[in-house]
PDB file of C-alpha atoms in Angstrom:
ATOM      1  CA  UNK A1452     111.057 234.819 147.127  1.00 63.00           C
ATOM      2  CA  UNK A1453     110.620 231.802 145.816  1.00 70.00           C
ATOM      3  CA  UNK A1454     115.072 231.239 146.224  1.00 64.00           C
ATOM      4  CA  UNK A1455     114.323 231.961 150.249  1.00 65.00           C
ATOM      5  CA  UNK A1456     111.607 228.740 150.818  1.00 65.00           C
ATOM      6  CA  UNK A1457     113.344 226.766 149.697  1.00 73.00           C
ATOM      7  CA  UNK A1458     116.944 227.485 152.148  1.00 73.00           C
ATOM      8  CA  UNK A1459     113.675 227.782 154.786  1.00 77.00           C
ATOM      9  CA  UNK A1460     112.509 224.448 154.206  1.00 81.00           C
ATOM     10  CA  UNK A1461     115.205 222.433 151.938  1.00 88.00           C
ATOM     11  CA  UNK A1462     116.097 219.664 154.576  1.00 92.00           C
ATOM     12  CA  UNK A1463     112.394 218.989 155.078  1.00 93.00           C
ATOM     13  CA  UNK A1464     112.088 218.519 150.714  1.00 94.00           C
ATOM     14  CA  UNK A1465     114.845 216.640 150.706  1.00 96.00           C
ATOM     15  CA  UNK A1466     114.262 214.348 154.041  1.00 96.00           C
ATOM     16  CA  UNK A1467     110.890 213.746 152.903  1.00 97.00           C
ATOM     17  CA  UNK A1468     111.668 214.033 149.900  1.00 96.00           C
ATOM     18  CA  UNK A1469     114.131 210.028 151.062  1.00 97.00           C
ATOM     19  CA  UNK A1470     111.826 208.290 152.642  1.00 97.00           C
ATOM     20  CA  UNK A1471     109.617 208.370 149.184  1.00 98.00           C
ATOM     21  CA  UNK A1472     112.736 208.048 147.048  1.00 98.00           C
ATOM     22  CA  UNK A1473     114.235 205.137 148.744  1.00 98.00           C
ATOM     23  CA  UNK A1474     110.789 202.965 148.961  1.00 98.00           C
ATOM     24  CA  UNK A1475     110.389 202.794 145.502  1.00 98.00           C
ATOM     25  CA  UNK A1476     114.010 202.949 144.962  1.00 98.00           C
ATOM     26  CA  UNK A1477     113.145 199.647 146.434  1.00 98.00           C
ATOM     27  CA  UNK A1478     110.099 198.539 144.246  1.00 98.00           C
ATOM     28  CA  UNK A1479     111.910 199.500 141.246  1.00 98.00           C
ATOM     29  CA  UNK A1480     115.149 196.963 142.539  1.00 98.00           C
ATOM     30  CA  UNK A1481     112.769 194.335 144.031  1.00 97.00           C
ATOM     31  CA  UNK A1482     111.056 194.312 139.998  1.00 97.00           C
ATOM     32  CA  UNK A1483     114.641 194.614 138.313  1.00 98.00           C
ATOM     33  CA  UNK A1484     115.409 191.736 140.638  1.00 97.00           C
ATOM     34  CA  UNK A1485     112.941 189.650 139.471  1.00 96.00           C
ATOM     35  CA  UNK A1486     113.224 190.718 135.657  1.00 96.00           C
ATOM     36  CA  UNK A1487     116.660 189.906 135.644  1.00 96.00           C
ATOM     37  CA  UNK A1488     116.310 186.294 137.859  1.00 94.00           C
ATOM     38  CA  UNK A1489     112.852 185.537 136.668  1.00 94.00           C
ATOM     39  CA  UNK A1490     111.561 183.898 133.286  1.00 92.00           C
ATOM     40  CA  UNK A1491     109.255 186.142 131.163  1.00 91.00           C
ATOM     41  CA  UNK A1492     106.890 183.525 131.681  1.00 88.00           C
ATOM     42  CA  UNK A1493     106.846 182.857 134.509  1.00 90.00           C
ATOM     43  CA  UNK A1494     106.613 186.382 136.239  1.00 92.00           C
ATOM     44  CA  UNK A1495     103.368 186.866 137.176  1.00 90.00           C
ATOM     45  CA  UNK A1496     102.996 184.154 139.040  1.00 89.00           C
ATOM     46  CA  UNK A1497     104.987 185.306 141.763  1.00 92.00           C
ATOM     47  CA  UNK A1498     102.410 187.779 142.695  1.00 92.00           C
ATOM     48  CA  UNK A1499     100.221 185.057 143.683  1.00 81.00           C
ATOM     49  CA  UNK A1500     101.217 184.850 146.768  1.00 67.00           C
ATOM     50  CA  UNK A1501     102.073 181.076 145.926  1.00 64.00           C
ATOM     51  CA  UNK A1502     104.429 181.413 143.295  1.00 66.00           C
ATOM     52  CA  UNK A1503     105.768 178.519 141.082  1.00 72.00           C
ATOM     53  CA  UNK A1504     109.165 176.882 141.081  1.00 83.00           C
ATOM     54  CA  UNK A1505     110.765 179.952 138.213  1.00 89.00           C
ATOM     55  CA  UNK A1506     109.738 182.150 141.084  1.00 92.00           C
ATOM     56  CA  UNK A1507     112.938 181.321 143.517  1.00 87.00           C
ATOM     57  CA  UNK A1508     112.142 182.272 147.115  1.00 89.00           C
ATOM     58  CA  UNK A1509     111.263 185.801 145.773  1.00 93.00           C
ATOM     59  CA  UNK A1510     107.877 184.782 146.626  1.00 92.00           C
ATOM     60  CA  UNK A1511     107.498 185.623 150.489  1.00 91.00           C
ATOM     61  CA  UNK A1512     108.791 189.339 149.742  1.00 94.00           C
ATOM     62  CA  UNK A1513     106.581 190.408 147.704  1.00 95.00           C
ATOM     63  CA  UNK A1514     104.042 189.192 149.630  1.00 93.00           C
ATOM     64  CA  UNK A1515     105.935 191.277 152.463  1.00 95.00           C
ATOM     65  CA  UNK A1516     106.442 193.756 149.929  1.00 96.00           C
ATOM     66  CA  UNK A1517     102.081 193.752 148.292  1.00 95.00           C
ATOM     67  CA  UNK A1518     100.245 193.427 151.741  1.00 94.00           C
ATOM     68  CA  UNK A1519     102.443 193.676 154.677  1.00 95.00           C
ATOM     69  CA  UNK A1520     104.801 196.629 153.863  1.00 95.00           C
ATOM     70  CA  UNK A1521     101.643 198.851 152.031  1.00 94.00           C
ATOM     71  CA  UNK A1522      99.964 198.145 154.283  1.00 95.00           C
ATOM     72  CA  UNK A1523     102.357 200.777 156.177  1.00 96.00           C
ATOM     73  CA  UNK A1524     103.300 202.325 152.656  1.00 97.00           C
ATOM     74  CA  UNK A1525      99.842 203.771 152.341  1.00 97.00           C
ATOM     75  CA  UNK A1526     100.306 206.037 155.325  1.00 97.00           C
ATOM     76  CA  UNK A1527     102.845 207.510 153.173  1.00 97.00           C
ATOM     77  CA  UNK A1528     100.943 211.024 152.975  1.00 98.00           C
ATOM     78  CA  UNK A1529     100.098 211.848 156.659  1.00 98.00           C
ATOM     79  CA  UNK A1530     104.486 211.926 156.809  1.00 97.00           C
ATOM     80  CA  UNK A1531     103.430 215.077 153.868  1.00 97.00           C
ATOM     81  CA  UNK A1532     101.534 216.211 156.165  1.00 98.00           C
ATOM     82  CA  UNK A1533     103.076 215.185 159.450  1.00 98.00           C
ATOM     83  CA  UNK A1534     107.303 216.751 158.904  1.00 96.00           C
ATOM     84  CA  UNK A1535     106.017 219.164 156.528  1.00 96.00           C
ATOM     85  CA  UNK A1536     103.095 220.395 155.574  1.00 96.00           C
ATOM     86  CA  UNK A1537     102.614 220.901 160.100  1.00 96.00           C
ATOM     87  CA  UNK A1538     106.349 222.613 160.111  1.00 95.00           C
ATOM     88  CA  UNK A1539     105.650 225.256 157.079  1.00 93.00           C
ATOM     89  CA  UNK A1540     103.656 227.452 158.853  1.00 90.00           C
ATOM     90  CA  UNK A1541     103.757 227.055 162.212  1.00 91.00           C
ATOM     91  CA  UNK A1542     107.752 226.930 162.891  1.00 87.00           C
ATOM     92  CA  UNK A1543     107.667 229.856 161.844  1.00 82.00           C
ATOM     93  CA  UNK A1544     105.262 230.978 164.153  1.00 79.00           C
ATOM     94  CA  UNK A1545     106.801 229.863 166.779  1.00 82.00           C
ATOM     95  CA  UNK A1546     110.103 230.806 165.791  1.00 76.00           C
ATOM     96  CA  UNK A1547     108.268 234.575 164.997  1.00 72.00           C
ATOM     97  CA  UNK A1548     110.681 233.863 162.092  1.00 68.00           C
ATOM     98  CA  UNK A1549     106.957 235.494 159.619  1.00 62.00           C
ATOM     99  CA  UNK A1550     107.292 239.175 161.459  1.00 64.00           C
ATOM    100  CA  UNK A1551     110.552 239.621 158.876  1.00 63.00           C
ATOM    101  CA  UNK A1552     109.800 238.598 156.730  1.00 61.00           C
ATOM    102  CA  UNK A1553     106.137 240.502 156.392  1.00 59.00           C
ATOM    103  CA  UNK A1554     108.220 243.498 156.898  1.00 60.00           C
ATOM    104  CA  UNK A1555     110.414 243.560 154.269  1.00 65.00           C
ATOM    105  CA  UNK A1556     107.482 244.027 151.370  1.00 63.00           C
ATOM    106  CA  UNK A1557     106.506 240.602 151.226  1.00 72.00           C
ATOM    107  CA  UNK A1558     102.484 240.239 151.976  1.00 78.00           C
ATOM    108  CA  UNK A1559     101.641 238.211 153.907  1.00 78.00           C
ATOM    109  CA  UNK A1560      99.410 236.225 150.859  1.00 80.00           C
ATOM    110  CA  UNK A1561     102.684 236.184 148.985  1.00 82.00           C
ATOM    111  CA  UNK A1562     105.219 234.850 152.055  1.00 79.00           C
ATOM    112  CA  UNK A1563     102.108 232.128 152.515  1.00 85.00           C
ATOM    113  CA  UNK A1564     101.424 231.555 148.563  1.00 88.00           C
ATOM    114  CA  UNK A1565     105.312 230.691 147.288  1.00 88.00           C
ATOM    115  CA  UNK A1566     106.191 228.528 150.626  1.00 90.00           C
ATOM    116  CA  UNK A1567     102.450 226.744 149.922  1.00 94.00           C
ATOM    117  CA  UNK A1568     104.276 226.298 145.596  1.00 94.00           C
ATOM    118  CA  UNK A1569     107.422 225.242 146.748  1.00 93.00           C
ATOM    119  CA  UNK A1570     106.064 222.619 149.591  1.00 95.00           C
ATOM    120  CA  UNK A1571     102.855 221.140 146.110  1.00 96.00           C
ATOM    121  CA  UNK A1572     105.481 221.034 144.023  1.00 96.00           C
ATOM    122  CA  UNK A1573     107.366 218.413 145.940  1.00 97.00           C
ATOM    123  CA  UNK A1574     105.377 216.431 147.695  1.00 97.00           C
ATOM    124  CA  UNK A1575     103.227 215.576 143.766  1.00 98.00           C
ATOM    125  CA  UNK A1576     106.521 214.373 142.386  1.00 98.00           C
ATOM    126  CA  UNK A1577     108.105 212.731 145.336  1.00 98.00           C
ATOM    127  CA  UNK A1578     103.821 210.902 145.380  1.00 98.00           C
ATOM    128  CA  UNK A1579     104.027 210.339 142.111  1.00 98.00           C
ATOM    129  CA  UNK A1580     107.931 208.171 141.877  1.00 98.00           C
ATOM    130  CA  UNK A1581     106.130 206.875 144.580  1.00 98.00           C
ATOM    131  CA  UNK A1582     103.786 205.729 142.160  1.00 98.00           C
ATOM    132  CA  UNK A1583     105.530 204.735 139.018  1.00 98.00           C
ATOM    133  CA  UNK A1584     107.836 203.136 140.941  1.00 98.00           C
ATOM    134  CA  UNK A1585     104.915 200.765 142.156  1.00 98.00           C
ATOM    135  CA  UNK A1586     103.003 200.135 139.170  1.00 98.00           C
ATOM    136  CA  UNK A1587     106.467 198.944 137.523  1.00 98.00           C
ATOM    137  CA  UNK A1588     107.190 196.950 139.872  1.00 98.00           C
ATOM    138  CA  UNK A1589     103.514 194.881 139.830  1.00 97.00           C
ATOM    139  CA  UNK A1590     103.245 195.024 136.049  1.00 97.00           C
ATOM    140  CA  UNK A1591     104.258 192.274 135.162  1.00 95.00           C
ATOM    141  CA  UNK A1592     100.932 190.785 137.284  1.00 94.00           C
ATOM    142  CA  UNK A1593      98.348 192.987 135.449  1.00 94.00           C
ATOM    143  CA  UNK A1594      97.408 191.181 133.307  1.00 89.00           C
ATOM    144  CA  UNK A1595      96.568 188.300 136.212  1.00 89.00           C
ATOM    145  CA  UNK A1596      95.199 190.529 138.436  1.00 91.00           C
ATOM    146  CA  UNK A1597      93.860 193.466 136.584  1.00 93.00           C
ATOM    147  CA  UNK A1598      94.639 197.708 137.860  1.00 95.00           C
ATOM    148  CA  UNK A1599      92.573 197.732 140.750  1.00 96.00           C
ATOM    149  CA  UNK A1600      94.829 195.398 142.925  1.00 95.00           C
ATOM    150  CA  UNK A1601      97.069 198.532 142.819  1.00 96.00           C
ATOM    151  CA  UNK A1602      94.690 201.454 144.125  1.00 97.00           C
ATOM    152  CA  UNK A1603      96.355 201.951 146.746  1.00 97.00           C
ATOM    153  CA  UNK A1604      99.219 203.495 144.710  1.00 98.00           C
ATOM    154  CA  UNK A1605      97.010 204.312 142.060  1.00 98.00           C
ATOM    155  CA  UNK A1606      99.361 207.058 139.142  1.00 97.00           C
ATOM    156  CA  UNK A1607      96.150 209.802 140.207  1.00 98.00           C
ATOM    157  CA  UNK A1608      94.882 208.598 143.515  1.00 98.00           C
ATOM    158  CA  UNK A1609      97.975 208.908 145.672  1.00 98.00           C
ATOM    159  CA  UNK A1610      99.643 212.183 145.198  1.00 98.00           C
ATOM    160  CA  UNK A1611      96.137 213.479 145.157  1.00 98.00           C
ATOM    161  CA  UNK A1612      96.736 212.172 148.756  1.00 98.00           C
ATOM    162  CA  UNK A1613      99.904 212.376 149.692  1.00 98.00           C
ATOM    163  CA  UNK A1614      98.381 216.268 148.596  1.00 98.00           C
ATOM    164  CA  UNK A1615      95.434 216.075 151.151  1.00 98.00           C
ATOM    165  CA  UNK A1616      97.450 214.850 153.651  1.00 98.00           C
ATOM    166  CA  UNK A1617      99.773 218.353 153.629  1.00 98.00           C
ATOM    167  CA  UNK A1618      97.592 220.576 152.465  1.00 98.00           C
ATOM    168  CA  UNK A1619      95.752 219.362 156.483  1.00 98.00           C
ATOM    169  CA  UNK A1620      98.606 219.257 158.478  1.00 98.00           C
ATOM    170  CA  UNK A1621      99.663 222.304 157.081  1.00 97.00           C
ATOM    171  CA  UNK A1622      96.092 224.606 157.752  1.00 97.00           C
ATOM    172  CA  UNK A1623      96.437 221.943 161.471  1.00 97.00           C
ATOM    173  CA  UNK A1624      99.811 224.039 162.326  1.00 95.00           C
ATOM    174  CA  UNK A1625      98.126 226.857 161.502  1.00 93.00           C
ATOM    175  CA  UNK A1626      95.003 227.032 162.928  1.00 94.00           C
ATOM    176  CA  UNK A1627      96.827 225.702 167.313  1.00 94.00           C
ATOM    177  CA  UNK A1628     100.171 227.688 166.027  1.00 91.00           C
ATOM    178  CA  UNK A1629     102.171 224.618 167.270  1.00 94.00           C
ATOM    179  CA  UNK A1630     103.977 222.212 164.957  1.00 96.00           C
ATOM    180  CA  UNK A1631     103.369 218.507 166.816  1.00 96.00           C
ATOM    181  CA  UNK A1632      99.099 219.200 167.660  1.00 97.00           C
ATOM    182  CA  UNK A1633      99.220 219.838 163.608  1.00 97.00           C
ATOM    183  CA  UNK A1634     101.660 216.331 162.890  1.00 98.00           C
ATOM    184  CA  UNK A1635      99.311 215.210 165.517  1.00 98.00           C
ATOM    185  CA  UNK A1636      96.040 216.536 163.244  1.00 98.00           C
ATOM    186  CA  UNK A1637      97.814 215.438 159.751  1.00 98.00           C
ATOM    187  CA  UNK A1638      98.803 211.631 160.814  1.00 98.00           C
ATOM    188  CA  UNK A1639      94.919 211.748 162.474  1.00 98.00           C
ATOM    189  CA  UNK A1640      92.506 213.195 159.855  1.00 98.00           C
ATOM    190  CA  UNK A1641      94.597 210.785 157.200  1.00 98.00           C
ATOM    191  CA  UNK A1642      94.660 207.259 158.948  1.00 98.00           C
ATOM    192  CA  UNK A1643      90.350 208.055 159.536  1.00 98.00           C
ATOM    193  CA  UNK A1644      89.607 210.284 155.882  1.00 98.00           C
ATOM    194  CA  UNK A1645      92.106 206.878 154.137  1.00 98.00           C
ATOM    195  CA  UNK A1646      89.470 203.519 156.380  1.00 97.00           C
ATOM    196  CA  UNK A1647      86.771 205.465 155.181  1.00 97.00           C
ATOM    197  CA  UNK A1648      87.510 206.308 151.388  1.00 97.00           C
ATOM    198  CA  UNK A1649      88.827 202.867 151.185  1.00 95.00           C
ATOM    199  CA  UNK A1650      86.299 200.547 153.298  1.00 93.00           C
ATOM    200  CA  UNK A1651      83.031 202.667 152.564  1.00 94.00           C
ATOM    201  CA  UNK A1652      83.800 204.935 149.573  1.00 96.00           C
ATOM    202  CA  UNK A1653      85.960 203.818 146.917  1.00 95.00           C
ATOM    203  CA  UNK A1654      83.618 200.538 146.266  1.00 92.00           C
ATOM    204  CA  UNK A1655      80.289 202.943 145.810  1.00 91.00           C
ATOM    205  CA  UNK A1656      81.815 205.940 143.313  1.00 97.00           C
ATOM    206  CA  UNK A1657      79.410 204.133 140.875  1.00 96.00           C
ATOM    207  CA  UNK A1658      76.712 201.199 141.498  1.00 94.00           C
ATOM    208  CA  UNK A1659      78.133 198.007 141.905  1.00 94.00           C
ATOM    209  CA  UNK A1660      77.158 195.453 138.572  1.00 95.00           C
ATOM    210  CA  UNK A1661      75.630 191.996 139.777  1.00 94.00           C
ATOM    211  CA  UNK A1662      77.236 189.165 137.547  1.00 95.00           C
ATOM    212  CA  UNK A1663      77.419 185.691 138.186  1.00 94.00           C
ATOM    213  CA  UNK A1664      80.601 184.217 137.289  1.00 92.00           C
ATOM    214  CA  UNK A1665      83.692 186.736 138.226  1.00 91.00           C
ATOM    215  CA  UNK A1666      86.915 187.108 136.432  1.00 89.00           C
ATOM    216  CA  UNK A1667      90.286 188.721 136.969  1.00 86.00           C
ATOM    217  CA  UNK A1668      90.646 191.609 137.162  1.00 89.00           C
ATOM    218  CA  UNK A1669      87.379 192.500 138.735  1.00 94.00           C
ATOM    219  CA  UNK A1670      86.715 194.985 142.000  1.00 93.00           C
ATOM    220  CA  UNK A1671      84.282 191.959 144.437  1.00 91.00           C
ATOM    221  CA  UNK A1672      82.305 194.819 146.956  1.00 90.00           C
ATOM    222  CA  UNK A1673      80.607 193.824 149.436  1.00 80.00           C
ATOM    223  CA  UNK A1674      78.057 190.816 149.950  1.00 80.00           C
ATOM    224  CA  UNK A1675      76.646 188.811 147.101  1.00 91.00           C
ATOM    225  CA  UNK A1676      73.270 188.377 146.784  1.00 94.00           C
ATOM    226  CA  UNK A1677      70.685 184.662 145.729  1.00 95.00           C
ATOM    227  CA  UNK A1678      68.201 185.742 143.106  1.00 96.00           C
ATOM    228  CA  UNK A1679      65.347 183.018 142.575  1.00 95.00           C
ATOM    229  CA  UNK A1680      63.369 181.659 139.760  1.00 94.00           C
ATOM    230  CA  UNK A1681      61.105 185.244 139.646  1.00 94.00           C
ATOM    231  CA  UNK A1682      63.645 187.327 139.875  1.00 94.00           C
ATOM    232  CA  UNK A1683      63.836 188.323 143.045  1.00 95.00           C
ATOM    233  CA  UNK A1684      67.455 189.191 144.489  1.00 95.00           C
ATOM    234  CA  UNK A1685      67.398 188.391 148.407  1.00 95.00           C
ATOM    235  CA  UNK A1686      70.752 188.880 151.158  1.00 92.00           C
ATOM    236  CA  UNK A1687      73.011 186.290 151.968  1.00 91.00           C
ATOM    237  CA  UNK A1688      71.782 185.063 154.749  1.00 92.00           C
ATOM    238  CA  UNK A1689      68.055 185.525 153.665  1.00 94.00           C
ATOM    239  CA  UNK A1690      69.200 183.286 149.605  1.00 93.00           C
ATOM    240  CA  UNK A1691      70.695 180.526 152.851  1.00 92.00           C
ATOM    241  CA  UNK A1692      68.105 180.537 154.992  1.00 92.00           C
ATOM    242  CA  UNK A1693      65.334 180.304 152.035  1.00 93.00           C
ATOM    243  CA  UNK A1694      67.398 177.563 150.519  1.00 93.00           C
ATOM    244  CA  UNK A1695      67.789 175.725 154.415  1.00 92.00           C
ATOM    245  CA  UNK A1696      71.492 176.326 154.889  1.00 91.00           C
ATOM    246  CA  UNK A1697      72.812 177.702 157.767  1.00 89.00           C
ATOM    247  CA  UNK A1698      74.427 180.564 157.854  1.00 85.00           C
ATOM    248  CA  UNK A1699      78.404 180.262 157.319  1.00 81.00           C
ATOM    249  CA  UNK A1700      81.011 182.678 155.232  1.00 76.00           C
ATOM    250  CA  UNK A1701      82.005 180.010 152.613  1.00 81.00           C
ATOM    251  CA  UNK A1702      79.633 177.570 150.265  1.00 88.00           C
ATOM    252  CA  UNK A1703      80.397 173.560 150.530  1.00 88.00           C
ATOM    253  CA  UNK A1704      79.467 171.631 147.791  1.00 89.00           C
ATOM    254  CA  UNK A1705      76.596 170.411 149.145  1.00 90.00           C
ATOM    255  CA  UNK A1706      75.102 174.327 150.441  1.00 91.00           C
ATOM    256  CA  UNK A1707      75.532 175.280 146.294  1.00 91.00           C
ATOM    257  CA  UNK A1708      73.556 171.695 145.721  1.00 93.00           C
ATOM    258  CA  UNK A1709      70.563 172.890 147.788  1.00 93.00           C
ATOM    259  CA  UNK A1710      70.680 176.264 146.612  1.00 94.00           C
ATOM    260  CA  UNK A1711      70.275 175.404 143.155  1.00 93.00           C
ATOM    261  CA  UNK A1712      67.531 173.109 144.428  1.00 93.00           C
ATOM    262  CA  UNK A1713      65.699 175.995 146.178  1.00 94.00           C
ATOM    263  CA  UNK A1714      65.843 177.982 142.206  1.00 96.00           C
ATOM    264  CA  UNK A1715      68.664 180.483 144.101  1.00 96.00           C
ATOM    265  CA  UNK A1716      71.761 181.796 141.397  1.00 95.00           C
ATOM    266  CA  UNK A1717      74.522 183.444 143.383  1.00 95.00           C
ATOM    267  CA  UNK A1718      75.917 186.876 141.824  1.00 96.00           C
ATOM    268  CA  UNK A1719      78.155 188.877 143.702  1.00 95.00           C
ATOM    269  CA  UNK A1720      78.798 192.699 143.779  1.00 94.00           C
ATOM    270  CA  UNK A1721      82.379 193.792 140.779  1.00 95.00           C
ATOM    271  CA  UNK A1722      83.258 197.059 139.810  1.00 95.00           C
ATOM    272  CA  UNK A1723      84.803 195.861 136.409  1.00 95.00           C
ATOM    273  CA  UNK A1724      88.442 196.394 135.305  1.00 94.00           C
ATOM    274  CA  UNK A1725      87.264 199.608 132.688  1.00 95.00           C
ATOM    275  CA  UNK A1726      85.947 202.260 135.329  1.00 97.00           C
ATOM    276  CA  UNK A1727      89.933 201.721 136.742  1.00 97.00           C
ATOM    277  CA  UNK A1728      91.226 205.088 135.636  1.00 97.00           C
ATOM    278  CA  UNK A1729      87.283 206.317 136.434  1.00 98.00           C
ATOM    279  CA  UNK A1730      87.567 205.772 140.084  1.00 98.00           C
ATOM    280  CA  UNK A1731      90.902 207.309 139.895  1.00 98.00           C
ATOM    281  CA  UNK A1732      90.158 210.735 139.101  1.00 98.00           C
ATOM    282  CA  UNK A1733      86.845 210.233 141.226  1.00 98.00           C
ATOM    283  CA  UNK A1734      89.007 209.479 144.238  1.00 98.00           C
ATOM    284  CA  UNK A1735      91.834 212.567 143.927  1.00 98.00           C
ATOM    285  CA  UNK A1736      88.526 214.844 143.598  1.00 98.00           C
ATOM    286  CA  UNK A1737      87.072 213.212 147.013  1.00 98.00           C
ATOM    287  CA  UNK A1738      91.344 214.033 148.427  1.00 98.00           C
ATOM    288  CA  UNK A1739      91.477 217.755 146.542  1.00 98.00           C
ATOM    289  CA  UNK A1740      88.360 219.297 147.421  1.00 98.00           C
ATOM    290  CA  UNK A1741      88.651 219.336 150.615  1.00 98.00           C
ATOM    291  CA  UNK A1742      92.458 219.622 150.457  1.00 98.00           C
ATOM    292  CA  UNK A1743      92.020 222.966 148.560  1.00 98.00           C
ATOM    293  CA  UNK A1744      89.405 223.903 151.237  1.00 98.00           C
ATOM    294  CA  UNK A1745      92.168 223.455 153.643  1.00 98.00           C
ATOM    295  CA  UNK A1746      94.953 225.623 151.985  1.00 97.00           C
ATOM    296  CA  UNK A1747      92.333 228.157 151.193  1.00 97.00           C
ATOM    297  CA  UNK A1748      91.671 227.716 155.444  1.00 96.00           C
ATOM    298  CA  UNK A1749      94.920 228.094 155.792  1.00 94.00           C
ATOM    299  CA  UNK A1750      95.210 232.055 153.667  1.00 93.00           C
ATOM    300  CA  UNK A1751      93.000 233.061 155.668  1.00 93.00           C
ATOM    301  CA  UNK A1752      93.838 232.775 158.784  1.00 91.00           C
ATOM    302  CA  UNK A1753      97.320 233.637 157.737  1.00 87.00           C
ATOM    303  CA  UNK A1754      95.991 236.864 156.865  1.00 85.00           C
ATOM    304  CA  UNK A1755      92.993 237.252 159.132  1.00 81.00           C
ATOM    305  CA  UNK A1756      93.225 235.693 162.087  1.00 64.00           C
ATOM    306  CA  UNK A1757      97.170 236.103 163.217  1.00 64.00           C
ATOM    307  CA  UNK A1758      98.635 239.184 164.598  1.00 58.00           C
TER     308      UNK A1758
END
């Protein structure tokens, strides 16, 4: 049955693998090129956006790979969900080929279980490979910018995100019995969850610390506060109002002086660098738990609702 599952899905598995591995190889190739042309002592500066004269022409490419392409590549898990998860069951249902498998002494559970086992193994390997390639490329900047800068493609959370998108597409395809609706569910659902997790959940997995001075490698979350002489905390806008400063996103030297005269100390919300791997595990759980639920839904639907 494993061989049959591979034969049926090998083109999709290899095609998606090519996407993940080529992109990972691009980061690795860029890392090799940078390491061979930029002195080790200056390599970390090439990731800051401005770079130095020793970085040559690498900074613009690094900026593109880190921010512009990075924003697009954060949707890579949806590719696994759309082109592997959604058709895994739906395509069999559309072509009615599942009936042949069930008449060969193979139960529905075994049929779906084996197909799922093969696909999940490949999805996780591809996710880990891409995350590893990105981490190796970014490694020279870790001392100055910290691990938080790699969080979107973390070695733990990114493969879990791939698993979630795959399971979402699987369930969507099974329920709707069509590949295209399953693909739409995988893309829209993953995008919604990604935005929610990144902007609303991730910064608050643990209560942020309030510090007067931030350090490299820390994750700054949310708005800052002001603390008065009595130790009472005030919101950013409220603190500016108490010092007689009009609302503004930044603080001029005059505004900072006015705040000191008013006895207000600015505090920042941060997640320290030591929490990075714990946050990776938490986010992996955020993705994995619903992924298991979607897989269970697919099994239930195949066993109980398909005739």
